[in-house]
Amino acid sequence: MIHLKTKEEIEIMRKSALLVSKTLGLMAEMLEPGISTLELDKKAEEFIRDHGGEPGFLGLYDFPNTLCMSPNEQVVHGFPNNDPLREGDIISIDCGVKMNGFYGDHAYTFAVGEVKSEIEQLLKVTKESLYLGIEECKAGNRIGDIGFAIQQHAEKHGYGVVRELVGHGLGRKMHESPEVPNYGKRGRGAKLKEGMVLAIEPMINLGGRSIKQLADGWSIVTADGRYSAHFEHDVAIVDGKPDILSTFDYVEEALEKKGVAIF
């Protein structure tokens, strides 16, 4: 069942989404070669709690951490650990917050120091595909319109679009209906309606689209070992049009201050 939100509920959700955005901004400030993902995870939990929220992922389906930290060939759902990040890595940081009864869920893939030009292009195209998908979030459109826009842009650059993992509805639960695939056909799937809130999250691979799960039961990696990128926004349909509740502004302001390129 799809739960439509009132404008008042959407404004509550915006606060949850923006706390996630601010948390990712803190991660951008701290991220550098040599830091461990577990150190970042601890800081994120502290920051979320200090700002009146609860970590949305911690304990969800028994996940043991605040952040999903997925470096390089890991697509999503990676565990934070004590291994230091290295120059040339990329890292997808996916964060959830629960506040005032509603969730925010938002992700950004960061470059750690200098990365190869082909990786820069992967990050750029994946982020572009997210916004192209968001443009289709209009009342009267279909779920397939979102996936079509994402898939077309990614595949025209030769990238693999992950099929098994999808975006989703968002609200009082982290994962609500409908599912939002990153592939599809125009005019197919559930009709988009006023008050829908969707977490749109393209997961795009530098190589093929195939993935596999590691023995830890969580971490998803590319089958061919090539890098993968992941960006996510929370989007409400308000007055028939997409309203992005989360923002990359905090991340990009932090990166600019550090003199780091934004793709």
PDB file of C-alpha atoms in Angstrom:
ATOM      1  CA  MET A   1       0.000   0.000   0.000  1.00  0.00           C
ATOM      2  CA  ILE A   2       1.288   3.458  -0.939  1.00  0.00           C
ATOM      3  CA  HIS A   3       1.013   6.020   1.889  1.00  0.00           C
ATOM      4  CA  LEU A   4       0.447   9.558   0.637  1.00  0.00           C
ATOM      5  CA  LYS A   5       1.705  12.348   2.887  1.00  0.00           C
ATOM      6  CA  THR A   6       0.089  15.656   3.721  1.00  0.00           C
ATOM      7  CA  LYS A   7       2.050  18.863   3.142  1.00  0.00           C
ATOM      8  CA  GLU A   8       2.512  19.095   6.923  1.00  0.00           C
ATOM      9  CA  GLU A   9       3.990  15.593   7.052  1.00  0.00           C
ATOM     10  CA  ILE A  10       6.268  16.400   4.125  1.00  0.00           C
ATOM     11  CA  GLU A  11       7.659  19.383   6.036  1.00  0.00           C
ATOM     12  CA  ILE A  12       8.386  17.091   9.001  1.00  0.00           C
ATOM     13  CA  MET A  13      10.134  14.698   6.611  1.00  0.00           C
ATOM     14  CA  ARG A  14      12.165  17.588   5.197  1.00  0.00           C
ATOM     15  CA  LYS A  15      13.672  18.101   8.675  1.00  0.00           C
ATOM     16  CA  SER A  16      14.687  14.430   8.835  1.00  0.00           C
ATOM     17  CA  ALA A  17      16.143  14.568   5.328  1.00  0.00           C
ATOM     18  CA  LEU A  18      18.094  17.742   6.070  1.00  0.00           C
ATOM     19  CA  LEU A  19      19.632  16.227   9.186  1.00  0.00           C
ATOM     20  CA  VAL A  20      20.891  13.409   6.956  1.00  0.00           C
ATOM     21  CA  SER A  21      22.220  16.048   4.530  1.00  0.00           C
ATOM     22  CA  LYS A  22      24.057  17.838   7.343  1.00  0.00           C
ATOM     23  CA  THR A  23      25.499  14.530   8.538  1.00  0.00           C
ATOM     24  CA  LEU A  24      26.847  13.839   5.057  1.00  0.00           C
ATOM     25  CA  GLY A  25      28.294  17.365   5.089  1.00  0.00           C
ATOM     26  CA  LEU A  26      30.200  16.474   8.266  1.00  0.00           C
ATOM     27  CA  MET A  27      31.474  13.334   6.554  1.00  0.00           C
ATOM     28  CA  ALA A  28      32.707  15.480   3.670  1.00  0.00           C
ATOM     29  CA  GLU A  29      34.639  17.664   6.116  1.00  0.00           C
ATOM     30  CA  MET A  30      36.301  14.664   7.781  1.00  0.00           C
ATOM     31  CA  LEU A  31      36.923  12.451   4.768  1.00  0.00           C
ATOM     32  CA  GLU A  32      40.582  12.104   3.784  1.00  0.00           C
ATOM     33  CA  PRO A  33      43.102   9.358   3.090  1.00  0.00           C
ATOM     34  CA  GLY A  34      43.984   7.503   6.294  1.00  0.00           C
ATOM     35  CA  ILE A  35      40.692   7.896   8.129  1.00  0.00           C
ATOM     36  CA  SER A  36      38.681   4.754   8.854  1.00  0.00           C
ATOM     37  CA  THR A  37      35.035   4.319   8.000  1.00  0.00           C
ATOM     38  CA  LEU A  38      34.363   3.207  11.585  1.00  0.00           C
ATOM     39  CA  GLU A  39      35.657   6.550  12.872  1.00  0.00           C
ATOM     40  CA  LEU A  40      33.297   8.337  10.488  1.00  0.00           C
ATOM     41  CA  ASP A  41      30.427   6.102  11.601  1.00  0.00           C
ATOM     42  CA  LYS A  42      30.932   6.980  15.275  1.00  0.00           C
ATOM     43  CA  LYS A  43      31.009  10.715  14.509  1.00  0.00           C
ATOM     44  CA  ALA A  44      27.846  10.424  12.429  1.00  0.00           C
ATOM     45  CA  GLU A  45      25.940   8.707  15.244  1.00  0.00           C
ATOM     46  CA  GLU A  46      27.053  11.351  17.727  1.00  0.00           C
ATOM     47  CA  PHE A  47      26.085  14.188  15.361  1.00  0.00           C
ATOM     48  CA  ILE A  48      22.632  12.760  14.636  1.00  0.00           C
ATOM     49  CA  ARG A  49      21.823  12.252  18.317  1.00  0.00           C
ATOM     50  CA  ASP A  50      23.150  15.706  19.242  1.00  0.00           C
ATOM     51  CA  HIS A  51      20.727  17.216  16.721  1.00  0.00           C
ATOM     52  CA  GLY A  52      17.630  15.449  18.012  1.00  0.00           C
ATOM     53  CA  GLY A  53      17.500  12.472  15.683  1.00  0.00           C
ATOM     54  CA  GLU A  54      18.022   8.739  15.894  1.00  0.00           C
ATOM     55  CA  PRO A  55      20.251   6.812  13.480  1.00  0.00           C
ATOM     56  CA  GLY A  56      17.769   5.317  11.040  1.00  0.00           C
ATOM     57  CA  PHE A  57      19.885   2.335  10.003  1.00  0.00           C
ATOM     58  CA  LEU A  58      21.221   1.301  13.430  1.00  0.00           C
ATOM     59  CA  GLY A  59      19.334  -1.877  14.364  1.00  0.00           C
ATOM     60  CA  LEU A  60      17.147  -1.770  11.245  1.00  0.00           C
ATOM     61  CA  TYR A  61      16.916  -5.390  10.046  1.00  0.00           C
ATOM     62  CA  ASP A  62      19.708  -5.929  12.651  1.00  0.00           C
ATOM     63  CA  PHE A  63      22.179  -3.671  10.797  1.00  0.00           C
ATOM     64  CA  PRO A  64      24.914  -2.884  13.368  1.00  0.00           C
ATOM     65  CA  ASN A  65      25.952   0.655  12.368  1.00  0.00           C
ATOM     66  CA  THR A  66      24.747   4.190  11.701  1.00  0.00           C
ATOM     67  CA  LEU A  67      26.134   4.389   8.153  1.00  0.00           C
ATOM     68  CA  CYS A  68      26.361   2.014   5.237  1.00  0.00           C
ATOM     69  CA  MET A  69      29.941   2.498   3.983  1.00  0.00           C
ATOM     70  CA  SER A  70      30.606   0.943   0.594  1.00  0.00           C
ATOM     71  CA  PRO A  71      34.044   1.550  -0.970  1.00  0.00           C
ATOM     72  CA  ASN A  72      35.128   0.972  -4.551  1.00  0.00           C
ATOM     73  CA  GLU A  73      33.549  -2.231  -5.945  1.00  0.00           C
ATOM     74  CA  GLN A  74      31.016  -2.351  -3.073  1.00  0.00           C
ATOM     75  CA  VAL A  75      27.660  -1.144  -4.333  1.00  0.00           C
ATOM     76  CA  VAL A  76      25.720  -0.691  -1.070  1.00  0.00           C
ATOM     77  CA  HIS A  77      25.227  -2.026   2.478  1.00  0.00           C
ATOM     78  CA  GLY A  78      28.910  -2.207   3.429  1.00  0.00           C
ATOM     79  CA  PHE A  79      29.931  -2.305   7.104  1.00  0.00           C
ATOM     80  CA  PRO A  80      32.153   0.426   8.568  1.00  0.00           C
ATOM     81  CA  ASN A  81      35.519  -0.980   9.695  1.00  0.00           C
ATOM     82  CA  ASN A  82      38.966   0.025  10.904  1.00  0.00           C
ATOM     83  CA  ASP A  83      40.661  -0.162   7.499  1.00  0.00           C
ATOM     84  CA  PRO A  84      42.026   3.274   6.495  1.00  0.00           C
ATOM     85  CA  LEU A  85      40.704   4.794   3.296  1.00  0.00           C
ATOM     86  CA  ARG A  86      43.352   5.243   0.613  1.00  0.00           C
ATOM     87  CA  GLU A  87      44.087   7.847  -2.012  1.00  0.00           C
ATOM     88  CA  GLY A  88      42.146   6.940  -5.151  1.00  0.00           C
ATOM     89  CA  ASP A  89      39.323   5.142  -3.337  1.00  0.00           C
ATOM     90  CA  ILE A  90      35.702   6.112  -3.676  1.00  0.00           C
ATOM     91  CA  ILE A  91      33.221   5.574  -0.864  1.00  0.00           C
ATOM     92  CA  SER A  92      29.427   5.541  -0.935  1.00  0.00           C
ATOM     93  CA  ILE A  93      28.089   6.848   2.380  1.00  0.00           C
ATOM     94  CA  ASP A  94      24.409   6.064   2.892  1.00  0.00           C
ATOM     95  CA  CYS A  95      22.743   7.540   5.986  1.00  0.00           C
ATOM     96  CA  GLY A  96      19.301   7.339   7.537  1.00  0.00           C
ATOM     97  CA  VAL A  97      17.688   9.414  10.288  1.00  0.00           C
ATOM     98  CA  LYS A  98      14.440   9.018  12.190  1.00  0.00           C
ATOM     99  CA  MET A  99      13.063  12.178  13.742  1.00  0.00           C
ATOM    100  CA  ASN A 100       9.541  13.171  14.784  1.00  0.00           C
ATOM    101  CA  GLY A 101       8.290   9.788  13.609  1.00  0.00           C
ATOM    102  CA  PHE A 102       9.546  10.061  10.010  1.00  0.00           C
ATOM    103  CA  TYR A 103      12.650   8.890   8.157  1.00  0.00           C
ATOM    104  CA  GLY A 104      15.175  10.587   5.926  1.00  0.00           C
ATOM    105  CA  ASP A 105      17.447   8.454   3.708  1.00  0.00           C
ATOM    106  CA  HIS A 106      20.175   9.974   1.584  1.00  0.00           C
ATOM    107  CA  ALA A 107      23.523   8.978   0.014  1.00  0.00           C
ATOM    108  CA  TYR A 108      26.589  10.443  -1.697  1.00  0.00           C
ATOM    109  CA  THR A 109      29.626   8.794  -3.262  1.00  0.00           C
ATOM    110  CA  PHE A 110      32.863  10.590  -2.400  1.00  0.00           C
ATOM    111  CA  ALA A 111      36.259  10.535  -4.043  1.00  0.00           C
ATOM    112  CA  VAL A 112      39.098  10.037  -1.564  1.00  0.00           C
ATOM    113  CA  GLY A 113      41.865  12.320  -2.768  1.00  0.00           C
ATOM    114  CA  GLU A 114      42.682  12.098  -6.470  1.00  0.00           C
ATOM    115  CA  VAL A 115      40.842   9.467  -8.496  1.00  0.00           C
ATOM    116  CA  LYS A 116      41.236   8.307 -12.079  1.00  0.00           C
ATOM    117  CA  SER A 117      39.397  10.244 -14.783  1.00  0.00           C
ATOM    118  CA  GLU A 118      37.192   7.246 -15.605  1.00  0.00           C
ATOM    119  CA  ILE A 119      36.042   7.202 -11.967  1.00  0.00           C
ATOM    120  CA  GLU A 120      35.353  10.939 -12.024  1.00  0.00           C
ATOM    121  CA  GLN A 121      33.149  10.338 -15.056  1.00  0.00           C
ATOM    122  CA  LEU A 122      31.287   7.505 -13.300  1.00  0.00           C
ATOM    123  CA  LEU A 123      30.504   9.773 -10.332  1.00  0.00           C
ATOM    124  CA  LYS A 124      29.415  12.619 -12.600  1.00  0.00           C
ATOM    125  CA  VAL A 125      27.116  10.485 -14.734  1.00  0.00           C
ATOM    126  CA  THR A 126      25.564   8.692 -11.754  1.00  0.00           C
ATOM    127  CA  LYS A 127      24.728  12.008 -10.100  1.00  0.00           C
ATOM    128  CA  GLU A 128      23.315  13.320 -13.387  1.00  0.00           C
ATOM    129  CA  SER A 129      21.148  10.223 -13.704  1.00  0.00           C
ATOM    130  CA  LEU A 130      19.709  10.877 -10.242  1.00  0.00           C
ATOM    131  CA  TYR A 131      18.543  14.347 -11.232  1.00  0.00           C
ATOM    132  CA  LEU A 132      17.157  13.115 -14.541  1.00  0.00           C
ATOM    133  CA  GLY A 133      15.106  10.579 -12.605  1.00  0.00           C
ATOM    134  CA  ILE A 134      13.919  13.282 -10.212  1.00  0.00           C
ATOM    135  CA  GLU A 135      12.687  15.401 -13.137  1.00  0.00           C
ATOM    136  CA  GLU A 136      10.192  12.613 -13.901  1.00  0.00           C
ATOM    137  CA  CYS A 137       8.643  12.759 -10.409  1.00  0.00           C
ATOM    138  CA  LYS A 138       5.477  14.514 -11.511  1.00  0.00           C
ATOM    139  CA  ALA A 139       1.888  13.667 -10.681  1.00  0.00           C
ATOM    140  CA  GLY A 140       0.466  11.604 -13.523  1.00  0.00           C
ATOM    141  CA  ASN A 141       3.775  10.102 -14.588  1.00  0.00           C
ATOM    142  CA  ARG A 142       4.651   6.477 -13.852  1.00  0.00           C
ATOM    143  CA  ILE A 143       7.382   4.778 -11.839  1.00  0.00           C
ATOM    144  CA  GLY A 144       8.785   3.444 -15.114  1.00  0.00           C
ATOM    145  CA  ASP A 145       9.412   7.005 -16.309  1.00  0.00           C
ATOM    146  CA  ILE A 146      11.893   7.507 -13.461  1.00  0.00           C
ATOM    147  CA  GLY A 147      13.752   4.274 -14.154  1.00  0.00           C
ATOM    148  CA  PHE A 148      13.780   4.901 -17.901  1.00  0.00           C
ATOM    149  CA  ALA A 149      15.448   8.302 -17.494  1.00  0.00           C
ATOM    150  CA  ILE A 150      18.129   6.897 -15.170  1.00  0.00           C
ATOM    151  CA  GLN A 151      18.795   3.817 -17.287  1.00  0.00           C
ATOM    152  CA  GLN A 152      19.021   5.681 -20.577  1.00  0.00           C
ATOM    153  CA  HIS A 153      21.577   8.166 -19.269  1.00  0.00           C
ATOM    154  CA  ALA A 154      23.763   5.549 -17.566  1.00  0.00           C
ATOM    155  CA  GLU A 155      23.710   3.025 -20.399  1.00  0.00           C
ATOM    156  CA  LYS A 156      24.479   5.613 -23.039  1.00  0.00           C
ATOM    157  CA  HIS A 157      27.826   6.034 -21.233  1.00  0.00           C
ATOM    158  CA  GLY A 158      28.392   2.275 -21.245  1.00  0.00           C
ATOM    159  CA  TYR A 159      27.664   1.676 -17.561  1.00  0.00           C
ATOM    160  CA  GLY A 160      25.805  -1.184 -15.892  1.00  0.00           C
ATOM    161  CA  VAL A 161      22.556  -0.352 -14.077  1.00  0.00           C
ATOM    162  CA  VAL A 162      21.980  -2.565 -11.033  1.00  0.00           C
ATOM    163  CA  ARG A 163      18.601  -4.321 -11.258  1.00  0.00           C
ATOM    164  CA  GLU A 164      18.314  -6.207  -7.966  1.00  0.00           C
ATOM    165  CA  LEU A 165      18.462  -3.127  -5.701  1.00  0.00           C
ATOM    166  CA  VAL A 166      15.953  -0.298  -6.029  1.00  0.00           C
ATOM    167  CA  GLY A 167      14.727   2.955  -4.552  1.00  0.00           C
ATOM    168  CA  HIS A 168      11.562   3.018  -2.473  1.00  0.00           C
ATOM    169  CA  GLY A 169       8.808   4.932  -0.803  1.00  0.00           C
ATOM    170  CA  LEU A 170       9.717   6.656   2.460  1.00  0.00           C
ATOM    171  CA  GLY A 171       7.766   7.832   5.494  1.00  0.00           C
ATOM    172  CA  ARG A 172       7.030   6.426   8.931  1.00  0.00           C
ATOM    173  CA  LYS A 173       8.928   3.356   7.725  1.00  0.00           C
ATOM    174  CA  MET A 174      12.314   3.383   6.047  1.00  0.00           C
ATOM    175  CA  HIS A 175      11.075   1.216   3.202  1.00  0.00           C
ATOM    176  CA  GLU A 176       7.547   1.746   1.953  1.00  0.00           C
ATOM    177  CA  SER A 177       5.783   1.058  -1.324  1.00  0.00           C
ATOM    178  CA  PRO A 178       6.341   1.592  -4.161  1.00  0.00           C
ATOM    179  CA  GLU A 179       9.673   0.185  -5.240  1.00  0.00           C
ATOM    180  CA  VAL A 180      11.522   2.565  -7.594  1.00  0.00           C
ATOM    181  CA  PRO A 181      13.812   0.653  -9.989  1.00  0.00           C
ATOM    182  CA  ASN A 182      16.652   2.437 -11.775  1.00  0.00           C
ATOM    183  CA  TYR A 183      15.566   0.904 -15.075  1.00  0.00           C
ATOM    184  CA  GLY A 184      12.217   0.660 -16.809  1.00  0.00           C
ATOM    185  CA  LYS A 185       9.909   1.647 -19.619  1.00  0.00           C
ATOM    186  CA  ARG A 186       7.990   4.861 -19.986  1.00  0.00           C
ATOM    187  CA  GLY A 187       4.339   4.643 -19.034  1.00  0.00           C
ATOM    188  CA  ARG A 188       4.769   1.478 -16.950  1.00  0.00           C
ATOM    189  CA  GLY A 189       4.380   0.917 -13.219  1.00  0.00           C
ATOM    190  CA  ALA A 190       2.458   2.698 -10.475  1.00  0.00           C
ATOM    191  CA  LYS A 191       1.095   6.152 -11.233  1.00  0.00           C
ATOM    192  CA  LEU A 192       2.811   9.003  -9.385  1.00  0.00           C
ATOM    193  CA  LYS A 193       0.457  10.995  -7.159  1.00  0.00           C
ATOM    194  CA  GLU A 194       0.434  14.135  -5.064  1.00  0.00           C
ATOM    195  CA  GLY A 195       1.889  13.401  -1.611  1.00  0.00           C
ATOM    196  CA  MET A 196       4.171  10.532  -2.636  1.00  0.00           C
ATOM    197  CA  VAL A 197       7.638  10.630  -1.082  1.00  0.00           C
ATOM    198  CA  LEU A 198      10.286   8.555  -2.845  1.00  0.00           C
ATOM    199  CA  ALA A 199      13.912   7.733  -2.130  1.00  0.00           C
ATOM    200  CA  ILE A 200      15.471   7.715  -5.600  1.00  0.00           C
ATOM    201  CA  GLU A 201      18.909   6.102  -5.633  1.00  0.00           C
ATOM    202  CA  PRO A 202      20.697   5.065  -8.819  1.00  0.00           C
ATOM    203  CA  MET A 203      23.388   2.420  -8.290  1.00  0.00           C
ATOM    204  CA  ILE A 204      25.563   2.451 -11.391  1.00  0.00           C
ATOM    205  CA  ASN A 205      28.547   0.204 -12.152  1.00  0.00           C
ATOM    206  CA  LEU A 206      31.607   1.095 -14.183  1.00  0.00           C
ATOM    207  CA  GLY A 207      31.428  -2.382 -15.744  1.00  0.00           C
ATOM    208  CA  GLY A 208      28.599  -4.880 -16.005  1.00  0.00           C
ATOM    209  CA  ARG A 209      25.349  -4.694 -14.052  1.00  0.00           C
ATOM    210  CA  SER A 210      25.781  -8.026 -12.238  1.00  0.00           C
ATOM    211  CA  ILE A 211      26.286  -8.052  -8.464  1.00  0.00           C
ATOM    212  CA  LYS A 212      26.856 -10.567  -5.673  1.00  0.00           C
ATOM    213  CA  GLN A 213      26.516 -10.607  -1.910  1.00  0.00           C
ATOM    214  CA  LEU A 214      29.483 -11.181   0.386  1.00  0.00           C
ATOM    215  CA  ALA A 215      29.541 -13.791   3.141  1.00  0.00           C
ATOM    216  CA  ASP A 216      28.701 -11.152   5.782  1.00  0.00           C
ATOM    217  CA  GLY A 217      25.121 -11.275   4.459  1.00  0.00           C
ATOM    218  CA  TRP A 218      24.993  -7.529   3.822  1.00  0.00           C
ATOM    219  CA  SER A 219      27.717  -6.143   1.556  1.00  0.00           C
ATOM    220  CA  ILE A 220      26.823  -6.078  -2.143  1.00  0.00           C
ATOM    221  CA  VAL A 221      29.701  -5.914  -4.640  1.00  0.00           C
ATOM    222  CA  THR A 222      30.023  -5.810  -8.409  1.00  0.00           C
ATOM    223  CA  ALA A 223      30.505  -9.275  -9.901  1.00  0.00           C
ATOM    224  CA  ASP A 224      33.391  -8.073 -12.076  1.00  0.00           C
ATOM    225  CA  GLY A 225      35.187  -6.173  -9.302  1.00  0.00           C
ATOM    226  CA  ARG A 226      34.906  -2.787 -11.013  1.00  0.00           C
ATOM    227  CA  TYR A 227      33.873   0.357  -9.145  1.00  0.00           C
ATOM    228  CA  SER A 228      30.262   1.351  -8.449  1.00  0.00           C
ATOM    229  CA  ALA A 229      28.660   4.710  -7.569  1.00  0.00           C
ATOM    230  CA  HIS A 230      25.505   5.498  -5.597  1.00  0.00           C
ATOM    231  CA  PHE A 231      23.675   8.789  -5.067  1.00  0.00           C
ATOM    232  CA  GLU A 232      20.301   9.234  -3.361  1.00  0.00           C
ATOM    233  CA  HIS A 233      17.757  11.989  -2.683  1.00  0.00           C
ATOM    234  CA  ASP A 234      14.392  12.094  -0.931  1.00  0.00           C
ATOM    235  CA  VAL A 235      11.783  13.566  -3.264  1.00  0.00           C
ATOM    236  CA  ALA A 236       8.170  14.548  -2.537  1.00  0.00           C
ATOM    237  CA  ILE A 237       5.524  15.286  -5.130  1.00  0.00           C
ATOM    238  CA  VAL A 238       4.113  18.668  -4.110  1.00  0.00           C
ATOM    239  CA  ASP A 239       1.709  20.672  -6.275  1.00  0.00           C
ATOM    240  CA  GLY A 240       2.279  18.039  -8.938  1.00  0.00           C
ATOM    241  CA  LYS A 241       6.041  18.605  -9.153  1.00  0.00           C
ATOM    242  CA  PRO A 242       9.197  17.145  -7.586  1.00  0.00           C
ATOM    243  CA  ASP A 243      10.316  18.774  -4.329  1.00  0.00           C
ATOM    244  CA  ILE A 244      13.766  17.539  -3.221  1.00  0.00           C
ATOM    245  CA  LEU A 245      13.707  17.275   0.587  1.00  0.00           C
ATOM    246  CA  SER A 246      17.405  16.446   0.972  1.00  0.00           C
ATOM    247  CA  THR A 247      20.300  18.477  -0.408  1.00  0.00           C
ATOM    248  CA  PHE A 248      23.912  18.031  -1.481  1.00  0.00           C
ATOM    249  CA  ASP A 249      24.667  21.653  -0.536  1.00  0.00           C
ATOM    250  CA  TYR A 250      26.323  20.779   2.794  1.00  0.00           C
ATOM    251  CA  VAL A 251      28.521  18.165   1.133  1.00  0.00           C
ATOM    252  CA  GLU A 252      29.537  20.412  -1.718  1.00  0.00           C
ATOM    253  CA  GLU A 253      30.213  23.429   0.518  1.00  0.00           C
ATOM    254  CA  ALA A 254      32.545  21.262   2.624  1.00  0.00           C
ATOM    255  CA  LEU A 255      34.309  19.911  -0.456  1.00  0.00           C
ATOM    256  CA  GLU A 256      34.752  23.412  -1.894  1.00  0.00           C
ATOM    257  CA  LYS A 257      36.329  24.624   1.368  1.00  0.00           C
ATOM    258  CA  LYS A 258      38.816  21.753   1.128  1.00  0.00           C
ATOM    259  CA  GLY A 259      39.542  22.526  -2.521  1.00  0.00           C
ATOM    260  CA  VAL A 260      38.220  19.123  -3.578  1.00  0.00           C
ATOM    261  CA  ALA A 261      36.729  18.717  -7.056  1.00  0.00           C
ATOM    262  CA  ILE A 262      32.953  18.201  -7.258  1.00  0.00           C
ATOM    263  CA  PHE A 263      31.786  15.895 -10.008  1.00  0.00           C
TER     264      PHE A 263
END
